[in-house]
Short mmCIF file of C-alpha atoms in Angstrom, two decimals:
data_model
loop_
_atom_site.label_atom_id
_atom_site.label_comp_id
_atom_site.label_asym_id
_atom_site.label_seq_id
_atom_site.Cartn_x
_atom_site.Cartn_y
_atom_site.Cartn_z
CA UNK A 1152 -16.08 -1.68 -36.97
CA UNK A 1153 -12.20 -1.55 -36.31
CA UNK A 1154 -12.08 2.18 -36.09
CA UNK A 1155 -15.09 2.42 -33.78
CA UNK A 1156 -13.35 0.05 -31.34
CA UNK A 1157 -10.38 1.89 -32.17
CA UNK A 1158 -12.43 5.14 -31.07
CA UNK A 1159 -13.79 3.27 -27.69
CA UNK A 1160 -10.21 2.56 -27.04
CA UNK A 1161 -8.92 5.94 -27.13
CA UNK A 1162 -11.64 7.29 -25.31
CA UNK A 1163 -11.01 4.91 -22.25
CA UNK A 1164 -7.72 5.70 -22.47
CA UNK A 1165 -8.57 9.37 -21.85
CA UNK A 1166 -10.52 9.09 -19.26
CA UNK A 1167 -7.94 6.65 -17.38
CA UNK A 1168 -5.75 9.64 -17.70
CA UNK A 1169 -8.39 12.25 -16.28
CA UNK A 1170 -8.83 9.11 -13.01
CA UNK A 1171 -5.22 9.03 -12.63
CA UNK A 1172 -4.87 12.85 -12.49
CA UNK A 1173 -8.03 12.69 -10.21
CA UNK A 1174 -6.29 10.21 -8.27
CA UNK A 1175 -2.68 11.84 -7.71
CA UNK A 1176 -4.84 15.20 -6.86
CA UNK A 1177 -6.77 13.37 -3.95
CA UNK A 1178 -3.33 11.32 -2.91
CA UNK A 1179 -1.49 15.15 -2.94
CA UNK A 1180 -4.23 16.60 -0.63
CA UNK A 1181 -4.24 13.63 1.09
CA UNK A 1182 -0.13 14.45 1.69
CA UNK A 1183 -0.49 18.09 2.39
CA UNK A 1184 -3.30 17.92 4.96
CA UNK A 1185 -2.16 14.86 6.88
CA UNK A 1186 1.73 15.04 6.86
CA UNK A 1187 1.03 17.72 9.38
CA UNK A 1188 -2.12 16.72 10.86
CA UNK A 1189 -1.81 16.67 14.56
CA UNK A 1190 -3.18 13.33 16.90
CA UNK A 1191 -6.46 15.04 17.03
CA UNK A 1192 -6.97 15.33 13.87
CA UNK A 1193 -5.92 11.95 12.78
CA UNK A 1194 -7.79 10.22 15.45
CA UNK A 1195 -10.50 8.79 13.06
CA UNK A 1196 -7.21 6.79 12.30
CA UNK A 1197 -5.53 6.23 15.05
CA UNK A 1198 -8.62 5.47 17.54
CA UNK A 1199 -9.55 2.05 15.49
CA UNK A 1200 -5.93 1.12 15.26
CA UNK A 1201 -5.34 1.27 18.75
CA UNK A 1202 -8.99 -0.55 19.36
CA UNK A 1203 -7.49 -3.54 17.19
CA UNK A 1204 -3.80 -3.62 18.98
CA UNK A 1205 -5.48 -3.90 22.14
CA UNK A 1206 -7.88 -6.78 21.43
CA UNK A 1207 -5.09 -8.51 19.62
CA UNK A 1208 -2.07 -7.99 22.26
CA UNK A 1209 -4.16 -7.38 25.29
CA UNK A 1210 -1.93 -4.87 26.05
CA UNK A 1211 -3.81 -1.77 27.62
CA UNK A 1212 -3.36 1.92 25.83
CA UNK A 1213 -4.34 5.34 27.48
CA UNK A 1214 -5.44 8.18 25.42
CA UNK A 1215 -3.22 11.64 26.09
CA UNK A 1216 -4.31 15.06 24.51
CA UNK A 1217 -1.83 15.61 21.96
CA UNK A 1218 0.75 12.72 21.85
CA UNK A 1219 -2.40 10.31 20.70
CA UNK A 1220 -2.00 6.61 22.57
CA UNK A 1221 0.10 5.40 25.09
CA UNK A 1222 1.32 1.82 26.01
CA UNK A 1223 0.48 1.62 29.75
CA UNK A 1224 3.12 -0.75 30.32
CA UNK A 1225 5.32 -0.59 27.56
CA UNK A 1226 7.40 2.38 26.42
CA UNK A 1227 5.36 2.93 23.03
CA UNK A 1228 3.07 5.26 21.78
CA UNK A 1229 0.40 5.18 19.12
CA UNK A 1230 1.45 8.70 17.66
CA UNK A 1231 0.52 10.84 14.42
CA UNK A 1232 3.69 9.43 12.66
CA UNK A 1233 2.53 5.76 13.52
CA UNK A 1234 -0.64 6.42 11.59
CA UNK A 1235 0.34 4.83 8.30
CA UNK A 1236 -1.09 8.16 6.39
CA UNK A 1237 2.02 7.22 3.75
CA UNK A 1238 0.81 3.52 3.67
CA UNK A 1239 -3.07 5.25 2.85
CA UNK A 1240 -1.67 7.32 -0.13
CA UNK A 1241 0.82 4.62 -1.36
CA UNK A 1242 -2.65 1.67 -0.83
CA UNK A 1243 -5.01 4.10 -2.54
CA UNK A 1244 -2.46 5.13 -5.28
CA UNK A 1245 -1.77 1.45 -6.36
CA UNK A 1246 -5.18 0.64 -6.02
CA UNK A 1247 -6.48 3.27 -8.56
CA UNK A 1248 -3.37 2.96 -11.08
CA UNK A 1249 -3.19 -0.68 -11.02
CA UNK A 1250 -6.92 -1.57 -11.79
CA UNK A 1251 -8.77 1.64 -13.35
CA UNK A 1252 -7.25 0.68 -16.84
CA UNK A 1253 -8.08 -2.62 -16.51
CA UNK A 1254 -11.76 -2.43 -16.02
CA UNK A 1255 -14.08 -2.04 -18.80
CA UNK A 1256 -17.63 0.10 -18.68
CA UNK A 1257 -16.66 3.97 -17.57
CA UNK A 1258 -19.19 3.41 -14.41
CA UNK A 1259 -16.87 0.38 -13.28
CA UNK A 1260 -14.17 2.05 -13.59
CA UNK A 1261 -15.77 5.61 -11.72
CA UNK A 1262 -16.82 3.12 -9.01
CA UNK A 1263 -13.61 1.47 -8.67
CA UNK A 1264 -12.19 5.16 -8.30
CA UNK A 1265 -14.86 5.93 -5.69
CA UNK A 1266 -14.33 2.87 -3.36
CA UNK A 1267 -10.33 3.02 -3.44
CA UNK A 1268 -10.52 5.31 -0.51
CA UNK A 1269 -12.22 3.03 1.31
CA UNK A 1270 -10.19 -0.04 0.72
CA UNK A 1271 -7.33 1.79 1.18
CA UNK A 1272 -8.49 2.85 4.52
CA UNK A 1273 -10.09 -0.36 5.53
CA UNK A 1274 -5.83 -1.69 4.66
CA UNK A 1275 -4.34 1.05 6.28
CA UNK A 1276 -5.87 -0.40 9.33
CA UNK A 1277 -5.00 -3.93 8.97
CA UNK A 1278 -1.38 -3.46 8.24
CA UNK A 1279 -0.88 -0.52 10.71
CA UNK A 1280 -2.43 -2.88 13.65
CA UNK A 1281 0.34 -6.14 12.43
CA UNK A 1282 2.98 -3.54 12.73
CA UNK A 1283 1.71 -2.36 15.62
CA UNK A 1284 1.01 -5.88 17.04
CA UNK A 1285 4.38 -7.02 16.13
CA UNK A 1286 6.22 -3.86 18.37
CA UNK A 1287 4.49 -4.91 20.96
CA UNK A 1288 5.13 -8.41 20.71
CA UNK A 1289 9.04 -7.80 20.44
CA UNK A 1290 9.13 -4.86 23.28
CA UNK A 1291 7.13 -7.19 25.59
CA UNK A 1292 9.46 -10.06 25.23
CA UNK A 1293 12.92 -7.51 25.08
CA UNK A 1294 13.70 -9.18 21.22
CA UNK A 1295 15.97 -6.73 19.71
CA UNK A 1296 17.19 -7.12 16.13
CA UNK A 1297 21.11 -7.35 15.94
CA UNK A 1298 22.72 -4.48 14.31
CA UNK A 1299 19.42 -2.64 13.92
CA UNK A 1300 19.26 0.47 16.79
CA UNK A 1301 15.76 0.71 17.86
CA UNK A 1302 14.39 3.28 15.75
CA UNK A 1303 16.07 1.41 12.76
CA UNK A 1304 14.36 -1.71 13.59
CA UNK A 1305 11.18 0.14 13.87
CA UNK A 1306 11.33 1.70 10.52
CA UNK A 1307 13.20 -1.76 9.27
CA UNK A 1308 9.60 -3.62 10.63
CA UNK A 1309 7.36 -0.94 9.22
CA UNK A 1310 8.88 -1.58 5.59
CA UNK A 1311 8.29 -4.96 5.66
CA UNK A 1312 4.69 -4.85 6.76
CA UNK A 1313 3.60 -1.66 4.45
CA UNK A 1314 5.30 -3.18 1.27
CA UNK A 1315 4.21 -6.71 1.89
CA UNK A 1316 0.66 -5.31 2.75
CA UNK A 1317 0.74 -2.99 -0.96
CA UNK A 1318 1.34 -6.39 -2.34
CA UNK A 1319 -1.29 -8.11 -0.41
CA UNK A 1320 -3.60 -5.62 -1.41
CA UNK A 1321 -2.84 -5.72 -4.97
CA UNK A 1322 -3.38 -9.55 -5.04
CA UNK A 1323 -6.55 -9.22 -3.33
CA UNK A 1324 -7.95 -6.29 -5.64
CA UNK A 1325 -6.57 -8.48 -8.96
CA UNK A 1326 -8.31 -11.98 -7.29
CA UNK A 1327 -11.75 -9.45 -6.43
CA UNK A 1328 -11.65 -8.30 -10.62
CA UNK A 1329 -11.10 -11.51 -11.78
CA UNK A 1330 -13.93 -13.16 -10.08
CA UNK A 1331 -16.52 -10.46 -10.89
CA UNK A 1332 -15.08 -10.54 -14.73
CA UNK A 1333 -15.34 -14.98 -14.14
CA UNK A 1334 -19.28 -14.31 -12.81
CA UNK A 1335 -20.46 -12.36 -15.65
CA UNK B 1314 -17.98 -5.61 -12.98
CA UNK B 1315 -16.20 -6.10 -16.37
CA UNK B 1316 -12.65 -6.43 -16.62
CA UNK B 1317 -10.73 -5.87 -19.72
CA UNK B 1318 -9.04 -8.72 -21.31
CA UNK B 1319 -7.81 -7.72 -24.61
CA UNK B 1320 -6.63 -10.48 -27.12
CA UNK B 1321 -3.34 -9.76 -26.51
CA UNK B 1322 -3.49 -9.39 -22.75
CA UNK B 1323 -0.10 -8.37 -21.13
CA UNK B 1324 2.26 -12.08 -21.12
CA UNK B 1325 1.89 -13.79 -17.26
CA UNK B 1326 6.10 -12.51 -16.67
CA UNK B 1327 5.13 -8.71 -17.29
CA UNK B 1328 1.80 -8.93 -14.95
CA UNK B 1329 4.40 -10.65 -12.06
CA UNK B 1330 6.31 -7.61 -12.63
CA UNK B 1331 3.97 -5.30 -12.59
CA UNK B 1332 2.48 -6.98 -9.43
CA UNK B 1333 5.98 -6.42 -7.97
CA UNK B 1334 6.89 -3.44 -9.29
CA UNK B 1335 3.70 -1.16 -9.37
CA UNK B 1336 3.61 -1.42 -5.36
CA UNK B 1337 7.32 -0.77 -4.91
CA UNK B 1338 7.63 2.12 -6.78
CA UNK B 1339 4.73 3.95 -5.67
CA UNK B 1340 5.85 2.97 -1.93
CA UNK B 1341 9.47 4.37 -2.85
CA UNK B 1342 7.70 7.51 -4.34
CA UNK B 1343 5.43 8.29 -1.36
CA UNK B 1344 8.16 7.38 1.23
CA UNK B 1345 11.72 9.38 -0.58
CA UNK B 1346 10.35 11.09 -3.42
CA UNK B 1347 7.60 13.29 -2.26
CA UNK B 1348 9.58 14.34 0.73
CA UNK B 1349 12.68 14.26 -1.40
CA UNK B 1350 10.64 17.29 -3.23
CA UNK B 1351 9.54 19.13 -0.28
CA UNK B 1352 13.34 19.48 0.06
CA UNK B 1353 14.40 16.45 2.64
CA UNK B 1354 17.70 15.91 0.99
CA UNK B 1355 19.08 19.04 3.38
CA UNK B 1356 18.58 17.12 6.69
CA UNK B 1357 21.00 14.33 6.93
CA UNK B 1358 18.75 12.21 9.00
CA UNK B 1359 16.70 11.58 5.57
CA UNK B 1360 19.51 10.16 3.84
CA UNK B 1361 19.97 7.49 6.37
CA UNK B 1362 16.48 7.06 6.52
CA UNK B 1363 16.21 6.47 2.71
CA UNK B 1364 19.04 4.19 2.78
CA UNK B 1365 17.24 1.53 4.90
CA UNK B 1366 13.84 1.90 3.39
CA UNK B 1367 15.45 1.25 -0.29
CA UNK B 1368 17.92 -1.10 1.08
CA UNK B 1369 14.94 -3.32 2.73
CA UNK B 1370 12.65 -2.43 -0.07
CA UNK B 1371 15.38 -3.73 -2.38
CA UNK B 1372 15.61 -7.16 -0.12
CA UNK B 1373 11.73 -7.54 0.07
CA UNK B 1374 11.55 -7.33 -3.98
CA UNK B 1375 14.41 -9.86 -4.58
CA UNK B 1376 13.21 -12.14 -2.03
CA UNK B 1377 9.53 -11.97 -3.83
CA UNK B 1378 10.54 -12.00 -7.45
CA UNK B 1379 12.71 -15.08 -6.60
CA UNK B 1380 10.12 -16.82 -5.13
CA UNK B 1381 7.64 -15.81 -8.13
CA UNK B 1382 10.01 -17.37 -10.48
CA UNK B 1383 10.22 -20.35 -8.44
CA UNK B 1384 6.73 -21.14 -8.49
CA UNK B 1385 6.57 -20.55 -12.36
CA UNK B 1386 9.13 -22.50 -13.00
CA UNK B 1387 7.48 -25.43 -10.40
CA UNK B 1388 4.17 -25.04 -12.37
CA UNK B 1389 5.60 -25.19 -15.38
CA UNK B 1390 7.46 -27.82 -15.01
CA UNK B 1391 4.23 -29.57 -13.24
CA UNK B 1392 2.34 -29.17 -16.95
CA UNK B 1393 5.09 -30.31 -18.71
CA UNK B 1394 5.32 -33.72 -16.80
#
């Protein structure tokens, strides 16, 4: 009895392995084709993003071929390197490693594998439109952060809001496992 | 969906770490170390930009760990009143 649950351990184990390797595969494609991707290409990404900034600031964005969105008032611009593609790798990564080896069955944890990509997406949106939001907010009122040069307080902002939202995220995925583990 | 909870599931400390930590690091490893290994460390621009995102990373996980601690010690001290 103790060395067949013995056995069922080691055999989830090994397949956790063959998901994580599965999973740092995807996240390296993931790095390789997007890290150069161009606005086009990336517009899947960048097209709801800029849908959400706009309902949520009000503040109109145009569309130009190549540079992806631009702020009709403000000097900003919805760009391929505003796309959060890290955030997506970094959400999806933490999502698969943090939660395959906790579930149980081999379909869960296949499943779990199968939707990170999607949660990780549906993320990737939410925290790239705060960060967004937030820009807009502190160009449209002139707040600048003391010390910080622009571009400092833009990547300064978009630590905050990608780290905070991998730690949302995680709290959310371990609060959606315990309740389905509670409800069986 | 069944979730694995072993008798000797991990101690409530290690799983706030690991809810700290598991983020951060794979954060720090998409943001410096991939491009760290597609061979970033020659511009000088990275370094400054790798600076700030582990300095405010740093920040971010003190100010979060404290505040975990805080409200273990609160609860803890709420059971044991």
């Amino acid at each position: 009895m103790n060395g067949r649950a013995t056995s069922n351990r080691t055999k989830r184990r090994a397949l956790d392995v063959v998901l994580f390797a599965v999973a740092l595969a995807s996240a390296y494609a993931m790095k390789r084709s997007y890290s150069v991707a161009s606005a086009e290409e990336l517009r899947w990404l960048l097209a709801p993003t800029t849908w959400l900034v706009e309902r949520i600031t009000g503040e109109p964005f145009a569309r130009e071929a190549g540079a992806g969105f631009v702020a009709e008032r403000l000097p900003l611009v919805i760009a391929p390197a505003c796309a959060g593609v890290n955030f997506l790798i970094a959400s999806f990564l933490t999502l698969s490693f943090g939660f395959v080896p906790r579930l149980h069955a081999i379909t869960t944890k296949l499943a779990w594998l199968a939707a990170t990509p999607f949660l990780a997406c549906a993320a990737t949106l939410l925290a790239n439109t705060a960060r967004i939001a937030v820009a807009v907010g502190l160009e449209r009122h002139g707040i600048r952060i003391p010390a910080l040069s622009h571009s400092e307080a833009h990547r300064a902002l978009g630590v905050v809001v990608y780290l905070g939202g991998l730690w949302l995220s995680y709290s959310l995925a371990e609060r959606l496992t315990r309740r389905a583990a509670d409800a069986r | 969906m069944r979730v694995e909870r072993p008798r000797n599931a991990m101690p409530a400390s290690v799983r706030g770490w690991r809810r700290i930590l598991l983020p951060f690091g794979i954060y720090l490893c998409v943001t410096i170390g991939v491009p760290l290994l597609n061979g970033a460390s020659a511009r000088p621009e990275f370094w400054e930009h790798a600076l700030e995102v582990v300095t405010i990373a740093m920040i971010l996980v003190a100010v979060r760990s404290a505040s975990t601690a805080l409200e273990r010690a609160g609860a803890s001290g709420g059971r044991a009143r």
